[in-house]
CSV table of C-alpha atoms in Angstrom, one decimal:
chain,number,residue,atom,x,y,z
A,1,MET,CA,42.5,57.3,2.1
A,2,ASP,CA,39.8,58.8,-0.3
A,3,LYS,CA,36.4,58.6,0.1
A,4,ASP,CA,36.4,55.4,-2.5
A,5,THR,CA,38.7,53.4,-1.0
A,6,LEU,CA,37.1,53.7,2.4
A,7,LYS,CA,33.9,52.9,0.6
A,8,ARG,CA,35.0,49.9,-0.6
A,9,LEU,CA,36.7,48.8,2.6
A,10,VAL,CA,33.9,49.2,4.7
A,11,ASN,CA,31.7,47.4,2.1
A,12,ILE,CA,34.5,44.4,2.4
A,13,LEU,CA,34.3,44.7,6.1
A,14,ILE,CA,30.5,44.1,5.7
A,15,GLU,CA,30.2,41.3,3.8
A,16,ALA,CA,32.9,39.3,5.6
A,17,LYS,CA,30.8,40.3,8.7
A,18,ILE,CA,28.2,38.8,7.1
A,19,LEU,CA,29.7,35.9,5.8
A,20,ILE,CA,31.5,35.0,9.6
A,21,SER,CA,27.4,35.2,10.6
A,22,TRP,CA,26.7,32.6,8.0
A,23,PHE,CA,29.0,29.7,9.8
A,24,ASP,CA,25.5,29.4,11.6
A,25,ILE,CA,22.9,27.9,9.5
A,26,ILE,CA,20.6,29.4,11.2
A,27,GLN,CA,21.3,32.5,10.6
A,28,PHE,CA,21.9,31.2,7.1
A,29,ALA,CA,18.4,30.5,6.1
A,30,LYS,CA,17.1,32.9,7.6
A,31,ASP,CA,19.1,35.8,5.5
A,32,VAL,CA,19.4,33.4,2.6
A,33,PHE,CA,16.3,32.0,2.3
A,34,LYS,CA,13.9,34.7,4.1
A,35,ILE,CA,12.7,31.8,6.8
A,36,THR,CA,13.0,30.6,9.9
A,37,PRO,CA,13.2,26.6,10.6
A,38,THR,CA,10.5,25.2,12.3
A,39,GLU,CA,11.7,23.1,15.7
A,40,TYR,CA,12.7,20.0,13.9
A,41,GLN,CA,13.9,21.7,10.9
A,42,GLU,CA,16.5,23.3,13.5
A,43,GLU,CA,17.6,20.4,14.8
A,44,PHE,CA,18.2,18.6,11.7
A,45,MET,CA,20.5,21.8,10.9
A,46,ARG,CA,21.8,22.3,14.1
A,47,ASP,CA,22.8,18.5,14.0
A,48,PHE,CA,23.9,18.9,10.6
A,49,THR,CA,26.2,21.2,11.0
A,50,LYS,CA,27.7,20.1,15.2
A,51,MET,CA,31.4,19.2,14.9
A,52,ASN,CA,34.4,18.3,17.6
A,53,GLU,CA,36.7,20.4,18.4
A,54,ASP,CA,39.1,18.5,15.5
A,55,LYS,CA,36.6,19.7,13.3
A,56,GLN,CA,34.6,16.2,12.5
A,57,PHE,CA,30.9,16.2,11.9
A,58,TYR,CA,29.9,14.7,15.1
A,59,TYR,CA,26.9,12.7,12.9
A,60,LYS,CA,28.2,12.2,9.6
A,61,LYS,CA,24.6,10.1,7.9
A,62,HIS,CA,21.1,11.4,8.4
A,63,LEU,CA,17.6,10.1,7.2
A,64,VAL,CA,15.0,12.8,6.9
A,65,SER,CA,11.3,11.6,7.0
A,66,GLY,CA,7.8,13.7,5.8
A,67,GLY,CA,4.9,14.6,4.4
A,68,ARG,CA,4.4,16.3,1.5
A,69,GLY,CA,5.0,20.2,2.4
A,70,ALA,CA,6.9,19.5,5.6
A,71,GLY,CA,9.7,21.5,3.9
A,72,LYS,CA,12.0,18.6,3.2
A,73,SER,CA,13.3,19.6,-0.4
A,74,LEU,CA,13.9,23.5,1.0
A,75,ILE,CA,15.9,22.4,3.9
A,76,ALA,CA,17.8,20.4,1.5
A,77,SER,CA,18.6,23.3,-0.6
A,78,ILE,CA,19.4,25.3,2.8
A,79,VAL,CA,21.9,22.7,3.7
A,80,ALA,CA,23.3,21.7,0.4
A,81,LEU,CA,23.9,25.6,-0.4
A,82,TRP,CA,26.1,26.1,2.9
A,83,SER,CA,27.7,23.2,2.2
A,84,VAL,CA,29.5,24.3,-0.8
A,85,THR,CA,30.2,28.3,0.2
A,86,ILE,CA,30.1,28.7,4.3
A,87,LEU,CA,31.7,24.8,5.3
A,88,PRO,CA,34.6,25.2,3.3
A,89,PHE,CA,35.9,28.0,4.9
A,90,ILE,CA,35.4,25.9,8.7
A,91,LEU,CA,36.9,23.6,7.1
A,92,GLY,CA,40.0,25.3,5.2
A,93,LYS,CA,39.2,22.7,2.1
A,94,GLU,CA,37.2,22.4,-0.9
A,95,TYR,CA,34.0,20.6,-0.3
A,96,ARG,CA,31.8,18.9,-3.1
A,97,VAL,CA,28.6,18.1,-2.9
A,98,ILE,CA,26.1,15.8,-5.2
A,99,LEU,CA,22.2,16.2,-5.3
A,100,MET,CA,20.2,13.2,-6.8
A,101,GLY,CA,16.6,12.8,-6.5
A,102,GLY,CA,14.2,10.1,-6.7
A,103,SER,CA,13.9,11.5,-10.5
A,104,GLU,CA,15.0,14.0,-12.4
A,105,ARG,CA,12.9,16.4,-11.8
A,106,GLN,CA,12.8,16.1,-7.9
A,107,ALA,CA,16.3,17.0,-8.2
A,108,ARG,CA,16.3,19.8,-10.5
A,109,LYS,CA,13.4,21.3,-8.2
A,110,VAL,CA,15.7,21.4,-4.9
A,111,TYR,CA,18.4,23.0,-7.1
A,112,SER,CA,15.8,26.0,-8.9
A,113,TYR,CA,15.3,27.0,-5.1
A,114,ILE,CA,19.4,27.5,-4.6
A,115,VAL,CA,19.6,28.9,-8.0
A,116,ARG,CA,17.2,31.4,-7.0
A,117,ALA,CA,19.2,32.0,-3.6
A,118,ILE,CA,22.6,32.9,-4.9
A,119,ASN,CA,21.0,34.8,-7.8
A,120,GLY,CA,18.9,37.0,-5.7
A,121,ASN,CA,22.4,37.3,-3.0
A,122,PRO,CA,25.3,39.5,-4.1
A,123,ILE,CA,27.6,37.4,-1.5
A,124,LEU,CA,26.6,34.6,-3.0
A,125,GLU,CA,27.3,35.6,-6.1
A,126,SER,CA,30.6,36.8,-5.9
A,127,LEU,CA,31.5,33.3,-5.1
A,128,VAL,CA,30.6,31.2,-7.8
A,129,ILE,CA,32.8,30.8,-10.2
A,130,GLU,CA,31.2,28.7,-13.1
A,131,GLY,CA,27.5,28.5,-13.5
A,132,PRO,CA,25.5,28.2,-11.5
A,133,TYR,CA,24.8,25.7,-15.1
A,134,ARG,CA,22.0,23.1,-15.6
A,135,GLU,CA,24.0,20.5,-13.8
A,136,LYS,CA,26.7,21.7,-11.6
A,137,THR,CA,28.0,25.2,-10.1
A,138,LYS,CA,31.4,25.5,-9.1
A,139,PHE,CA,32.1,28.0,-6.5
A,140,VAL,CA,35.3,29.4,-5.0
A,141,ARG,CA,36.0,26.3,-2.6
A,142,GLY,CA,33.4,24.1,-3.4
A,143,GLU,CA,31.4,22.4,-6.1
A,144,LEU,CA,27.6,21.6,-6.7
A,145,LEU,CA,26.4,18.5,-9.0
A,146,VAL,CA,22.9,18.0,-9.9
A,147,LEU,CA,22.5,14.2,-11.1
A,148,PRO,CA,19.4,11.8,-11.8
A,149,ALA,CA,19.1,8.9,-10.0
A,150,SER,CA,20.7,6.4,-12.5
A,151,GLU,CA,23.2,3.9,-11.9
A,152,LYS,CA,25.6,5.4,-14.5
A,153,ALA,CA,25.8,8.4,-12.0
A,154,ALA,CA,26.0,7.1,-8.5
A,155,ARG,CA,29.0,5.6,-9.9
A,156,HIS,CA,31.0,9.0,-9.7
A,157,GLU,CA,33.8,9.9,-8.7
A,158,HIS,CA,34.0,10.1,-5.0
A,159,ILE,CA,33.4,12.9,-3.6
A,160,ASP,CA,32.5,14.6,0.3
A,161,MET,CA,28.5,14.5,0.7
A,162,LEU,CA,25.8,12.5,-1.2
A,163,PHE,CA,22.0,13.8,-0.5
A,164,ILE,CA,19.5,12.1,-1.9
A,165,ASP,CA,15.5,13.6,-2.2
A,166,GLU,CA,13.0,11.8,-2.3
A,167,ALA,CA,15.5,8.6,-1.7
A,168,ALA,CA,12.3,6.4,-1.5
A,169,MET,CA,12.1,6.3,-5.4
A,170,VAL,CA,15.1,6.0,-5.8
A,171,PRO,CA,16.1,2.1,-7.0
A,172,GLU,CA,17.8,-0.5,-5.4
A,173,PRO,CA,20.5,-0.8,-7.0
A,174,VAL,CA,21.5,2.9,-8.1
A,175,MET,CA,21.0,3.4,-3.8
A,176,LYS,CA,23.8,0.7,-3.3
A,177,ALA,CA,26.0,2.0,-6.3
A,178,ALA,CA,25.4,6.0,-4.6
A,179,LEU,CA,26.4,4.9,-0.6
A,180,PRO,CA,30.1,4.3,-1.4
A,181,ILE,CA,31.1,7.5,-3.6
A,182,ILE,CA,31.8,9.9,0.3
A,183,GLY,CA,33.8,6.5,1.4
A,184,GLU,CA,36.8,8.1,0.7
A,185,SER,CA,36.3,12.2,2.0
A,186,THR,CA,37.9,13.0,5.3
A,187,HIS,CA,34.3,14.5,5.8
A,188,PRO,CA,31.5,12.1,4.7
A,189,LYS,CA,28.0,13.3,5.0
A,190,LEU,CA,25.2,11.2,3.7
A,191,VAL,CA,21.1,13.0,3.8
A,192,LEU,CA,18.6,11.1,3.0
A,193,THR,CA,15.2,12.6,2.6
A,194,SER,CA,11.8,11.0,1.3
A,195,THR,CA,7.8,11.6,1.9
A,196,PRO,CA,7.0,7.7,2.9
A,197,GLY,CA,5.2,6.4,0.0
A,198,PRO,CA,2.6,3.3,-0.8
A,199,ASN,CA,5.4,1.2,-2.0
A,200,PRO,CA,9.0,2.3,-0.9
A,201,THR,CA,12.2,0.5,-2.1
A,202,LEU,CA,13.3,-2.1,0.3
A,203,THR,CA,16.4,-0.7,0.8
A,204,PHE,CA,15.0,3.0,2.7
A,205,ASN,CA,12.4,1.0,4.3
A,206,ASP,CA,15.1,-0.8,5.9
A,207,MET,CA,16.6,2.3,6.1
A,208,LEU,CA,13.8,3.9,8.2
A,209,MET,CA,13.0,1.0,10.3
A,210,ASN,CA,16.4,-0.3,10.8
A,211,PRO,CA,18.8,2.8,10.6
A,212,GLU,CA,21.8,1.7,13.1
A,213,SER,CA,22.3,-1.3,10.8
A,214,TRP,CA,23.0,1.4,8.1
A,215,GLY,CA,25.3,3.4,10.2
A,216,ILE,CA,22.3,6.1,10.3
A,217,GLU,CA,23.0,8.3,13.7
A,218,LYS,CA,19.4,9.8,13.6
A,219,VAL,CA,16.2,9.8,12.0
A,220,TYR,CA,14.1,13.2,11.8
A,221,TYR,CA,10.1,13.4,11.3
A,222,PHE,CA,8.8,16.5,9.7
A,223,ASP,CA,5.4,17.4,10.6
A,224,VAL,CA,3.5,19.2,7.9
A,225,GLU,CA,0.8,20.3,10.2
A,226,ARG,CA,4.1,22.2,11.8
A,227,ALA,CA,5.3,23.7,8.9
A,228,PRO,CA,4.6,27.0,8.7
A,229,TRP,CA,4.1,27.7,5.0
A,230,LYS,CA,1.4,29.5,2.6
A,231,ASP,CA,2.5,27.6,-0.4
A,232,LYS,CA,3.1,24.1,0.9
A,233,GLU,CA,3.0,22.8,-3.1
A,234,GLU,CA,5.3,25.0,-4.0
A,235,LEU,CA,7.8,24.2,-1.3
A,236,GLU,CA,7.5,20.7,-2.3
């Protein structure tokens, strides 16, 4: 075996070891996004990835509430990117995610964190087969779609995970149209994050106050005062 072949083999083994370490989403967050999650963020990410012995999610629906600067959008980008790059290796199947925002600007802000992370990481770049484009990125066994919060977009073809950032801003008809699109997935996920506003929609308010009636297993409260960001505005 010549030196070049040996070097390529070593690099492949190193990349494989890194990918396996990223099965742990906390390690993924540290390596790819260069952050150490707070205690409450780590709780959410651990719950997000928790599975039973049949590789079914222990929790399928999550709601995250917190003020500006608490890192909700950053955590949204971490779990969305992990779900379309690493999760497919764990499940042995393709995984498709739709990312919506209370506004198109909000959705694209989260997507910009994701694109930045991909472009700064050769291993993730190697998993991309189409894009990153303005509205989607196609990976080896995953796909991420970025859509505006509209009824037309909400009635998209069925996918595996629906992530709505700043869900309190999403009109009720859009929210109700969007929720069923994960219904046919074998591994459905719903994640809603939002800053509590002065006029949240009745749907979101009811989800926050009565999560059990919506099938939401856990509600998380991100504390901005405990977030270690130097520039909170940039991360929200």
